[in-house]
mmCIF file of N, CA and C in Angstrom:
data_model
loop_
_atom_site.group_PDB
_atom_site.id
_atom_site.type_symbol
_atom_site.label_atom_id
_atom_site.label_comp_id
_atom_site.label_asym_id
_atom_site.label_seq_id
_atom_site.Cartn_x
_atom_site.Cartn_y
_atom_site.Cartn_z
ATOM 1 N N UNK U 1 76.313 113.720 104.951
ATOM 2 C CA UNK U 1 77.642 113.124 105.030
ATOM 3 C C UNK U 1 78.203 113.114 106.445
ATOM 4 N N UNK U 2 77.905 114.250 107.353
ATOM 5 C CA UNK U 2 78.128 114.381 108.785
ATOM 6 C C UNK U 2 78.116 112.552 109.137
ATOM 7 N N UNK U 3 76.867 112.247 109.504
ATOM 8 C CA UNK U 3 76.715 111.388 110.380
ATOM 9 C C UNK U 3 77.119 109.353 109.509
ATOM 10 N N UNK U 4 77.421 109.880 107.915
ATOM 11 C CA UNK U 4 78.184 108.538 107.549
ATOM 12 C C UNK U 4 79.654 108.702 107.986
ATOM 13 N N UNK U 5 80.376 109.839 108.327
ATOM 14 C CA UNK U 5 81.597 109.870 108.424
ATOM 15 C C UNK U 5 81.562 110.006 109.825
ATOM 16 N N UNK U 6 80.458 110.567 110.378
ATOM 17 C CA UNK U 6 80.559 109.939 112.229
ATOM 18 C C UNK U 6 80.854 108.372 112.216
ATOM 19 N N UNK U 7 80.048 107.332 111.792
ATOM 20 C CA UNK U 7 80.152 105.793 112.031
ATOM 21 C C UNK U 7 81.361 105.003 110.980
ATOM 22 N N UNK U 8 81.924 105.649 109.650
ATOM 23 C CA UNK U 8 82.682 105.061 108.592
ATOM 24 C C UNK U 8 83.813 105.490 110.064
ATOM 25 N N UNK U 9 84.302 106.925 110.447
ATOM 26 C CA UNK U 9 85.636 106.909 111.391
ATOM 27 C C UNK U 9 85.096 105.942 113.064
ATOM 28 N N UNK U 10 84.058 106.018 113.373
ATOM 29 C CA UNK U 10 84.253 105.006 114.457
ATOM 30 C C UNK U 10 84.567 103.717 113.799
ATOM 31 N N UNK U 11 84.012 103.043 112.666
ATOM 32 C CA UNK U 11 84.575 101.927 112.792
ATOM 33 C C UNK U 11 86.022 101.828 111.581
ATOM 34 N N UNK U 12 86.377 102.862 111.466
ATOM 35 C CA UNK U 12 87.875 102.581 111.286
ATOM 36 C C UNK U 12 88.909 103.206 112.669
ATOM 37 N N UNK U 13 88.341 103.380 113.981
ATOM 38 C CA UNK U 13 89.126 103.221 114.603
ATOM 39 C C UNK U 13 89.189 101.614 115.390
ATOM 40 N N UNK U 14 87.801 101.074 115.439
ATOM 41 C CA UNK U 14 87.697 99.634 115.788
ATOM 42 C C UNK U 14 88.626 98.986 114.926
ATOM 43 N N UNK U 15 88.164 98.703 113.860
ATOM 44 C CA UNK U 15 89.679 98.242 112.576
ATOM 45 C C UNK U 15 90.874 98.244 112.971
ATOM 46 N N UNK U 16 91.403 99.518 113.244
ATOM 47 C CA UNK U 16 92.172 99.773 113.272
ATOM 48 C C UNK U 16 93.434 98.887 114.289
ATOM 49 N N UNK U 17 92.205 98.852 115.684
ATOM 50 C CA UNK U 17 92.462 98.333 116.865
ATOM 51 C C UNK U 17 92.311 96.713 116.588
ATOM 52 N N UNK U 18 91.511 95.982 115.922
ATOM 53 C CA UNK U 18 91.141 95.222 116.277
ATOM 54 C C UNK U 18 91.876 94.079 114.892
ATOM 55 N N UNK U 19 91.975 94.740 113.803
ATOM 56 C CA UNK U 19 92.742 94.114 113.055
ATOM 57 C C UNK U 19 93.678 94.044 112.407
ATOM 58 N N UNK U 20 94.111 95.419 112.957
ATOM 59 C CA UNK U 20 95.547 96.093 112.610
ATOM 60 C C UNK U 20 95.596 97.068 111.140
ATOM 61 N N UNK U 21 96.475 97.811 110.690
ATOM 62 C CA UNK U 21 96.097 99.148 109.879
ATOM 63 C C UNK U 21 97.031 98.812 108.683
ATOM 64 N N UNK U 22 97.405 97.184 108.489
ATOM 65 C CA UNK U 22 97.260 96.254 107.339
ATOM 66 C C UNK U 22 96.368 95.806 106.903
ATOM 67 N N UNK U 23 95.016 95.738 107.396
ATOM 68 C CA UNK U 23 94.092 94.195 107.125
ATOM 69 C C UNK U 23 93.403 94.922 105.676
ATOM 70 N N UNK U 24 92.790 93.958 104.585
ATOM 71 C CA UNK U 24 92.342 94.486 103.752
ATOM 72 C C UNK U 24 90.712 95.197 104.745
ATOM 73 N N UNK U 25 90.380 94.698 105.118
ATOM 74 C CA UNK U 25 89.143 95.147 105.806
ATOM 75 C C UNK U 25 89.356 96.735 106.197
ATOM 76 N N UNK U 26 90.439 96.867 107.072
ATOM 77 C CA UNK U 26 91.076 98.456 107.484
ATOM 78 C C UNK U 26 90.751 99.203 105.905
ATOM 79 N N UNK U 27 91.313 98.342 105.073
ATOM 80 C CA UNK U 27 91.531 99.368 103.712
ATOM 81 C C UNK U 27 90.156 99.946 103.510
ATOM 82 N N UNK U 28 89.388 98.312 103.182
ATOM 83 C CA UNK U 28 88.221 99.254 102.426
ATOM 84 C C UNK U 28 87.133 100.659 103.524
ATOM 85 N N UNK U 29 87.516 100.122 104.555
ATOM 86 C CA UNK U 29 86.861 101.114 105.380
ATOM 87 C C UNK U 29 87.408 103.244 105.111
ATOM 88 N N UNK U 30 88.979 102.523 104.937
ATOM 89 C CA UNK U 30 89.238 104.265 103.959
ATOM 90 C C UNK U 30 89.204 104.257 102.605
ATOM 91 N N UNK U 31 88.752 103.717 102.397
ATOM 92 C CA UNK U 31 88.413 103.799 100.834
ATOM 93 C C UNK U 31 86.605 104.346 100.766
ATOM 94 N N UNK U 32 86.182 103.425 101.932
ATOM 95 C CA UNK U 32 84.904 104.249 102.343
ATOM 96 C C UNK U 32 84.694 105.714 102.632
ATOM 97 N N UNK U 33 85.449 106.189 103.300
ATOM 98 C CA UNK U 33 86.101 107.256 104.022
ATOM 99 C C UNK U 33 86.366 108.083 102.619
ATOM 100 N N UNK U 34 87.113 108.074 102.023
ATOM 101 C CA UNK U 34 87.906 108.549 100.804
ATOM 102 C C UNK U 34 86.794 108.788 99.757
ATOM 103 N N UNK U 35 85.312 108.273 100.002
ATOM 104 C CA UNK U 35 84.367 108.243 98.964
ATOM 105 C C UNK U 35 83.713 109.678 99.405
ATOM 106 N N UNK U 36 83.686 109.604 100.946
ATOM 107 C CA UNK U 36 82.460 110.349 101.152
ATOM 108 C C UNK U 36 82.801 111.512 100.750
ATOM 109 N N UNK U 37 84.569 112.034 101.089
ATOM 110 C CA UNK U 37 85.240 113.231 100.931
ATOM 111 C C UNK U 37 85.441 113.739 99.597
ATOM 112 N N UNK U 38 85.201 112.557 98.310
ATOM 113 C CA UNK U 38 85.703 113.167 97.128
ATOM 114 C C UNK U 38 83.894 113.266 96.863
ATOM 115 N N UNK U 39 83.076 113.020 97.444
ATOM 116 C CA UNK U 39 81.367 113.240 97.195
ATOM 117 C C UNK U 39 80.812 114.472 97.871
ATOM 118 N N UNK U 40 81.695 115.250 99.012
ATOM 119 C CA UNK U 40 82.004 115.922 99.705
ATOM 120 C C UNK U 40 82.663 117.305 98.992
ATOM 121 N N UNK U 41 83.336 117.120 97.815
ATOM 122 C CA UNK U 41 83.933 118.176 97.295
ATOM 123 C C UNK U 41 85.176 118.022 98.219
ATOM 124 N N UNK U 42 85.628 117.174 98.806
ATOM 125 C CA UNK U 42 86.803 117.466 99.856
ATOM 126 C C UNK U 42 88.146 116.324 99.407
ATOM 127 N N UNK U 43 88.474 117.195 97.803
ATOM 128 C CA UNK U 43 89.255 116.057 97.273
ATOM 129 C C UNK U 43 91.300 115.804 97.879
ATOM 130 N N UNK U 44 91.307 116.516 98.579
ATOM 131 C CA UNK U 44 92.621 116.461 99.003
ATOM 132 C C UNK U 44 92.446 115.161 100.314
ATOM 133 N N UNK U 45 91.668 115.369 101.178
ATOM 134 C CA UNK U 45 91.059 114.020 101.919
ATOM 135 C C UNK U 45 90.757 113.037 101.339
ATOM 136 N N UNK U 46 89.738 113.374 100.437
ATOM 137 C CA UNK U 46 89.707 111.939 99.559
ATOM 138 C C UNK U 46 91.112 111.456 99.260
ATOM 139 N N UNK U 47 91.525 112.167 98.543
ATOM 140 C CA UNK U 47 93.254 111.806 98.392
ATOM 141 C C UNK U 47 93.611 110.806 99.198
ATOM 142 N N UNK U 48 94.060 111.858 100.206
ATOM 143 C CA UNK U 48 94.868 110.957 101.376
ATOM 144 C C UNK U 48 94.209 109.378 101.908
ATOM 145 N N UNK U 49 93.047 109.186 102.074
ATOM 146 C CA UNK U 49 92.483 107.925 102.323
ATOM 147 C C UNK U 49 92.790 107.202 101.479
ATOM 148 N N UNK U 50 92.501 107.626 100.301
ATOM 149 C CA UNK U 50 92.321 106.678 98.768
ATOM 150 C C UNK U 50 93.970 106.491 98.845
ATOM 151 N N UNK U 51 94.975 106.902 98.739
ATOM 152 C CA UNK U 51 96.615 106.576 98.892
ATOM 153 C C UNK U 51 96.749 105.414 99.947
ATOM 154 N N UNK U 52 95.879 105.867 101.118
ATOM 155 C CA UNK U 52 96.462 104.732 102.196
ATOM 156 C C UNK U 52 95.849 103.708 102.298
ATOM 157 N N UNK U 53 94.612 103.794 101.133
ATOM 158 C CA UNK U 53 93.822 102.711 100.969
ATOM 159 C C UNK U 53 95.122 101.684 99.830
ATOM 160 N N UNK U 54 95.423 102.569 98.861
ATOM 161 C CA UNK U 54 96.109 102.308 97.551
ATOM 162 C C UNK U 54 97.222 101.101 98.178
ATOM 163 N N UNK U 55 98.066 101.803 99.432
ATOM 164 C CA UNK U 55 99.411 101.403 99.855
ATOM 165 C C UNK U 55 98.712 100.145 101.052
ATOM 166 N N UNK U 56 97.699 100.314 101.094
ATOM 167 C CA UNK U 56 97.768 98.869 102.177
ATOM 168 C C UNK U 56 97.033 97.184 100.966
ATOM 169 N N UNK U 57 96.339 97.904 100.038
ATOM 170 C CA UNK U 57 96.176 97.005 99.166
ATOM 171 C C UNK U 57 97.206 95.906 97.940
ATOM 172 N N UNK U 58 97.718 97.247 97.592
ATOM 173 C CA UNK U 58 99.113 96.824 97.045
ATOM 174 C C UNK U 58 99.840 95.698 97.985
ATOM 175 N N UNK U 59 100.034 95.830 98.679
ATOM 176 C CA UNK U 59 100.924 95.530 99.942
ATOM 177 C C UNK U 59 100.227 93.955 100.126
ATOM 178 N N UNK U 60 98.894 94.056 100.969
ATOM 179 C CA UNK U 60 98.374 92.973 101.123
ATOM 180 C C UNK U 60 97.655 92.178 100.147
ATOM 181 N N UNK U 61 96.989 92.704 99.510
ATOM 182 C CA UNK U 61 96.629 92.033 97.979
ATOM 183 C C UNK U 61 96.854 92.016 97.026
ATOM 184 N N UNK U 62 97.731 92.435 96.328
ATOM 185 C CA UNK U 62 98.686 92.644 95.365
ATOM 186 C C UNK U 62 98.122 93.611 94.492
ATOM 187 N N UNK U 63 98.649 94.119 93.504
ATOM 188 C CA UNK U 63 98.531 94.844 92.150
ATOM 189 C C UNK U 63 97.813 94.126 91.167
ATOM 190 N N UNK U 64 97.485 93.207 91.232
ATOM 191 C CA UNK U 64 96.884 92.715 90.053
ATOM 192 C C UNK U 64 95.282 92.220 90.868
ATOM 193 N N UNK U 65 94.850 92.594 92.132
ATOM 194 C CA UNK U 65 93.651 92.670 92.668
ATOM 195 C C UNK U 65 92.762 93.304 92.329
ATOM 196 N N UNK U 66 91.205 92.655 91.721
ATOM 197 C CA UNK U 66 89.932 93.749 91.375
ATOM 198 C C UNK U 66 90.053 94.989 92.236
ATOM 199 N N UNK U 67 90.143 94.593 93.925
ATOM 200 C CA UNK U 67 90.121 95.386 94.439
ATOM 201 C C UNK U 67 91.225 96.767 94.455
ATOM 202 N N UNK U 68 91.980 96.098 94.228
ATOM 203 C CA UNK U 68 93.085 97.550 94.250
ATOM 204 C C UNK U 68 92.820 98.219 93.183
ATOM 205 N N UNK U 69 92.616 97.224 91.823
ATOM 206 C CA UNK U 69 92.530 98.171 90.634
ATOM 207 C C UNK U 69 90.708 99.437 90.770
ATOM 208 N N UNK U 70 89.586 98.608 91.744
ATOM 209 C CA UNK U 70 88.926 99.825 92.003
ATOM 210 C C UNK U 70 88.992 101.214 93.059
ATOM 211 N N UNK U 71 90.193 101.159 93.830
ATOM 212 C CA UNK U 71 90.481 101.872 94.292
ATOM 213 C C UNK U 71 92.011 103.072 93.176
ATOM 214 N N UNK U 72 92.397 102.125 92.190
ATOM 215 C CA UNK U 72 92.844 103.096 91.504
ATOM 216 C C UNK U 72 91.809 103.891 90.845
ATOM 217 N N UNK U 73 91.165 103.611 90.631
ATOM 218 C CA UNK U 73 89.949 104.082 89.684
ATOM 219 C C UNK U 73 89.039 104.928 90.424
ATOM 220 N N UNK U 74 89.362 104.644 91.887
ATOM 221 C CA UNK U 74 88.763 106.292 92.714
ATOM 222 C C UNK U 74 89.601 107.434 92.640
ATOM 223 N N UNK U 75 90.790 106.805 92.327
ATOM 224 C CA UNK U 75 91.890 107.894 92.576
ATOM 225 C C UNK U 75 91.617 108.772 91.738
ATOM 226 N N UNK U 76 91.728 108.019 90.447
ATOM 227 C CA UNK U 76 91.666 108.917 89.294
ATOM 228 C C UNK U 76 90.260 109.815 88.437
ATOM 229 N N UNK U 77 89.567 109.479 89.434
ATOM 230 C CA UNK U 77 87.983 109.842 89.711
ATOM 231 C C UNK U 77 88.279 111.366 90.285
ATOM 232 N N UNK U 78 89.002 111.612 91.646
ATOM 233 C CA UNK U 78 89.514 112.365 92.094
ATOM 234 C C UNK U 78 90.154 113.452 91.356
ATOM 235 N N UNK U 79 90.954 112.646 91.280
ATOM 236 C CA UNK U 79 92.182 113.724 89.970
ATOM 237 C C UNK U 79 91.336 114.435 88.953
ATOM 238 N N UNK U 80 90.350 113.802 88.276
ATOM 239 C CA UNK U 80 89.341 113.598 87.157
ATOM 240 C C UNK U 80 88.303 114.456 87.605
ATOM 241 N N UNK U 81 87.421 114.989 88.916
ATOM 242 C CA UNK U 81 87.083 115.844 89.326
ATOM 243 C C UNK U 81 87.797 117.097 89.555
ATOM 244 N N UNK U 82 89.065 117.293 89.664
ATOM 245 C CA UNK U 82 89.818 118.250 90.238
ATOM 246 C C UNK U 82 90.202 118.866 88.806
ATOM 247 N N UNK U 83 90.298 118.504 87.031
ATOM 248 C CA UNK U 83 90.632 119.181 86.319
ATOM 249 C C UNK U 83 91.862 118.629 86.004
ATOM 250 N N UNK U 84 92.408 117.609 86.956
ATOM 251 C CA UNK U 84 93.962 116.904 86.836
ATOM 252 C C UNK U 84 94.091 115.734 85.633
ATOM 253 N N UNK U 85 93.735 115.960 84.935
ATOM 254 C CA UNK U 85 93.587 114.832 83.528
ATOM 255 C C UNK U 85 94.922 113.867 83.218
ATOM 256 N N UNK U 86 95.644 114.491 83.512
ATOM 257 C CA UNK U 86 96.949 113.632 83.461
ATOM 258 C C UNK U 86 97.058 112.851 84.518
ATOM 259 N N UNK U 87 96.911 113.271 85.407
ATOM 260 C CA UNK U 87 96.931 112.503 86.709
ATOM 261 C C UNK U 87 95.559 111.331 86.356
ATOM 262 N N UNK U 88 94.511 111.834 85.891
ATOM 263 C CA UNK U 88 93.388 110.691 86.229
ATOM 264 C C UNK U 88 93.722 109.541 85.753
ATOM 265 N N UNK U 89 93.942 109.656 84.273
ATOM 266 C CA UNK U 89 94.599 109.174 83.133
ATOM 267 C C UNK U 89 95.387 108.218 83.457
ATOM 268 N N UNK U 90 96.679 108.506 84.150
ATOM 269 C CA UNK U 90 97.382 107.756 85.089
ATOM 270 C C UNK U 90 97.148 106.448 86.015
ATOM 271 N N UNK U 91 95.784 106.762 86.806
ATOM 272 C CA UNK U 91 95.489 105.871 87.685
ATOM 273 C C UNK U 91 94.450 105.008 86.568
ATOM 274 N N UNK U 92 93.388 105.750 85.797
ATOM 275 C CA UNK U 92 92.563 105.178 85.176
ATOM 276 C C UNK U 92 93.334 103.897 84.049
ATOM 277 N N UNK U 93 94.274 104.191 83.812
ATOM 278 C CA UNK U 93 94.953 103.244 82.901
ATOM 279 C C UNK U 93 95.291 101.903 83.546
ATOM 280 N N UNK U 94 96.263 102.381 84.812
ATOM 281 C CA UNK U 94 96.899 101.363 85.346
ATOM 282 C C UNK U 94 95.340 100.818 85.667
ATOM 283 N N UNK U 95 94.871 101.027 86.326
ATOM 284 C CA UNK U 95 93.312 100.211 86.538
ATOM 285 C C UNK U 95 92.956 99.235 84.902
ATOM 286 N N UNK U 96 92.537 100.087 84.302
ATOM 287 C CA UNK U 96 92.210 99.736 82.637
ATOM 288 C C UNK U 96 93.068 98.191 82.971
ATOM 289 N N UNK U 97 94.502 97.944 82.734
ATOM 290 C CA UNK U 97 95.039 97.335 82.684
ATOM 291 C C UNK U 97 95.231 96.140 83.877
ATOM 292 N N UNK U 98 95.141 96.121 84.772
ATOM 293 C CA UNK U 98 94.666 95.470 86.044
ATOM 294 C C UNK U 98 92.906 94.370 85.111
ATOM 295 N N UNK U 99 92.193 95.129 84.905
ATOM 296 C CA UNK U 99 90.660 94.825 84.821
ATOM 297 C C UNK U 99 90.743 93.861 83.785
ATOM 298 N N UNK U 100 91.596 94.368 82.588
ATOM 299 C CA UNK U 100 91.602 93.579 81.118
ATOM 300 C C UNK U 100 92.243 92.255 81.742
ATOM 301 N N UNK U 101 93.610 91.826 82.311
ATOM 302 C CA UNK U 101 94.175 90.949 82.439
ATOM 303 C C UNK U 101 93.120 90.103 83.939
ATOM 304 N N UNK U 102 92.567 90.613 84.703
ATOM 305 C CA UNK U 102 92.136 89.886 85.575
ATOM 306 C C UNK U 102 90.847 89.513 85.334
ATOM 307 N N UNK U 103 90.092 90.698 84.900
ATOM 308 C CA UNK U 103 88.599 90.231 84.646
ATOM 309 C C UNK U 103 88.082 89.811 83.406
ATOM 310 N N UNK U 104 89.021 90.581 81.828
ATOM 311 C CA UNK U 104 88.919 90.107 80.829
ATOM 312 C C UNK U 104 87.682 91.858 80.190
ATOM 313 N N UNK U 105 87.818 91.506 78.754
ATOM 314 C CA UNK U 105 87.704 92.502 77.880
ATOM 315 C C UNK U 105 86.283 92.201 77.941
ATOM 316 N N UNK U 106 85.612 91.584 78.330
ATOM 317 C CA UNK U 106 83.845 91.242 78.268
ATOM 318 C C UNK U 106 83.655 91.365 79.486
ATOM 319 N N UNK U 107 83.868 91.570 80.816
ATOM 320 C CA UNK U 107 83.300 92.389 81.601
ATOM 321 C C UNK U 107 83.047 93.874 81.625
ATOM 322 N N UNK U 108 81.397 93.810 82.698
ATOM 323 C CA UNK U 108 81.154 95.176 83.164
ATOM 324 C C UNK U 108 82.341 96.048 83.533
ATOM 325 N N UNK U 109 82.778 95.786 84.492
ATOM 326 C CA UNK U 109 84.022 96.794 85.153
ATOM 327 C C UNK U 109 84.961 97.451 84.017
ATOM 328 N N UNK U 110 85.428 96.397 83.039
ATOM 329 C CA UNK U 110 86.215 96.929 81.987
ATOM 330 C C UNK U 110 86.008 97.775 81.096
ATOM 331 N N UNK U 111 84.368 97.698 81.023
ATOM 332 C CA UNK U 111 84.277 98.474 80.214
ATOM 333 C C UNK U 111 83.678 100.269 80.903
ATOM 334 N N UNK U 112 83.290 99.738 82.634
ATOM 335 C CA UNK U 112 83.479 101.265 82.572
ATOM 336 C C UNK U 112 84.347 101.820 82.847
ATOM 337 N N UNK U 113 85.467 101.232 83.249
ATOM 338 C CA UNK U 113 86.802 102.213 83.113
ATOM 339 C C UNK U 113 86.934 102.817 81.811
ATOM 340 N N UNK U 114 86.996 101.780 80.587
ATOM 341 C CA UNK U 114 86.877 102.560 79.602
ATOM 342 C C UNK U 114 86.192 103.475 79.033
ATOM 343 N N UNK U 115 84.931 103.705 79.987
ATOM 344 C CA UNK U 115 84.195 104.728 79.396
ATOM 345 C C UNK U 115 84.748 105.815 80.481
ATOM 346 N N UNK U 116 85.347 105.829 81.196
ATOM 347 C CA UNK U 116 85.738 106.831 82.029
ATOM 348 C C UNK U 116 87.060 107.342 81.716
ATOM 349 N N UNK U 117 88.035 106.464 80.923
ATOM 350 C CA UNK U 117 89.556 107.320 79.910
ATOM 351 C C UNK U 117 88.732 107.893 78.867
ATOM 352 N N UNK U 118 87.683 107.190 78.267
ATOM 353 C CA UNK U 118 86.925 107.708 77.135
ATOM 354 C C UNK U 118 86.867 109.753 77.324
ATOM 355 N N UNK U 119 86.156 109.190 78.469
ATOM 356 C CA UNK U 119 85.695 110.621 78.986
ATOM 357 C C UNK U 119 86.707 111.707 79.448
ATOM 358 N N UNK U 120 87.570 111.527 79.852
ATOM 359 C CA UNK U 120 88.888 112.342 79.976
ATOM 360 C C UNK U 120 89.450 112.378 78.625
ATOM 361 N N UNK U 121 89.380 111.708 78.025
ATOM 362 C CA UNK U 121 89.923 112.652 76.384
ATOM 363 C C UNK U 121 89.313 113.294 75.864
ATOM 364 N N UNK U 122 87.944 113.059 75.754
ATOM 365 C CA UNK U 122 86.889 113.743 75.458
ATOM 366 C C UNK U 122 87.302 115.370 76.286
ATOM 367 N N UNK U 123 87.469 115.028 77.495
ATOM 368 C CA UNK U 123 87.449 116.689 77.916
ATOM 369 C C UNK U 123 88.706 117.290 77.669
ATOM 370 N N UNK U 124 90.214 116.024 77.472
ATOM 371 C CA UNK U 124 90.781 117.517 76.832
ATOM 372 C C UNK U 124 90.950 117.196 75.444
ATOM 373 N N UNK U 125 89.563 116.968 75.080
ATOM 374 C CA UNK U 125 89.679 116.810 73.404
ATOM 375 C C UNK U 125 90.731 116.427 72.222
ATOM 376 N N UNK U 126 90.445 114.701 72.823
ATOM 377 C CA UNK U 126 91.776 114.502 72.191
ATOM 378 C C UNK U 126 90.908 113.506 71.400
#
């Protein structure tokens, strides 16, 4: 992980510089960032990327974007590693709901979100 998060932060400081710390491009690069740290065991970092990934997507591509709704779905991946079930739950839904209306109830994506709320009830056995 050292040397992907050596080149993922050089080129989110190029990004940064070069297309400003709106562009969706900036985003997915911390959302990149935000992967390695919650793969990392380093979920409070993951956090923070995955939020500023969250808040520049929203912003520039709206809420009802594949893309934003898979960056909710890291979030709650996060949360969902950490034991935070309510919290995952949270992001995993609003995603759920993003996927059904944009991509539709017969896509892939939809249905693995749903297997991933599946799986958080399952663990607190509901």
């Amino acid at each position: 992980y050292v040397k992907a998060l050596e080149y993922f932060h050089k080129c989110e400081r190029i990004q940064a510089t070069v297309l400003g710390e709106s562009h969706p491009g900036y985003a997915t690069i911390l959302n990149n960032i935000g992967s390695i740290y919650s793969n990392k065991g380093e979920y409070v970092k993951a956090l923070e990327y995955y939020h500023k990934c969250e808040h520049i997507q929203a912003t520039v591509l709206g809420e009802s974007n594949p893309s934003y709704a898979t960056t909710l779905s890291n979030i709650g991946s996060v949360y969902d590693k950490k034991g935070e079930y309510v919290k995952a739950l949270e992001y995993y839904l609003k995603c759920e709901r993003i996927r059904a209306t944009v991509l539709g109830e017969s896509h892939p994506d939809y249905a693995r979100i749903l297997n991933y709320i599946g799986s958080v009830y399952d663990k607190e056995e509901e």
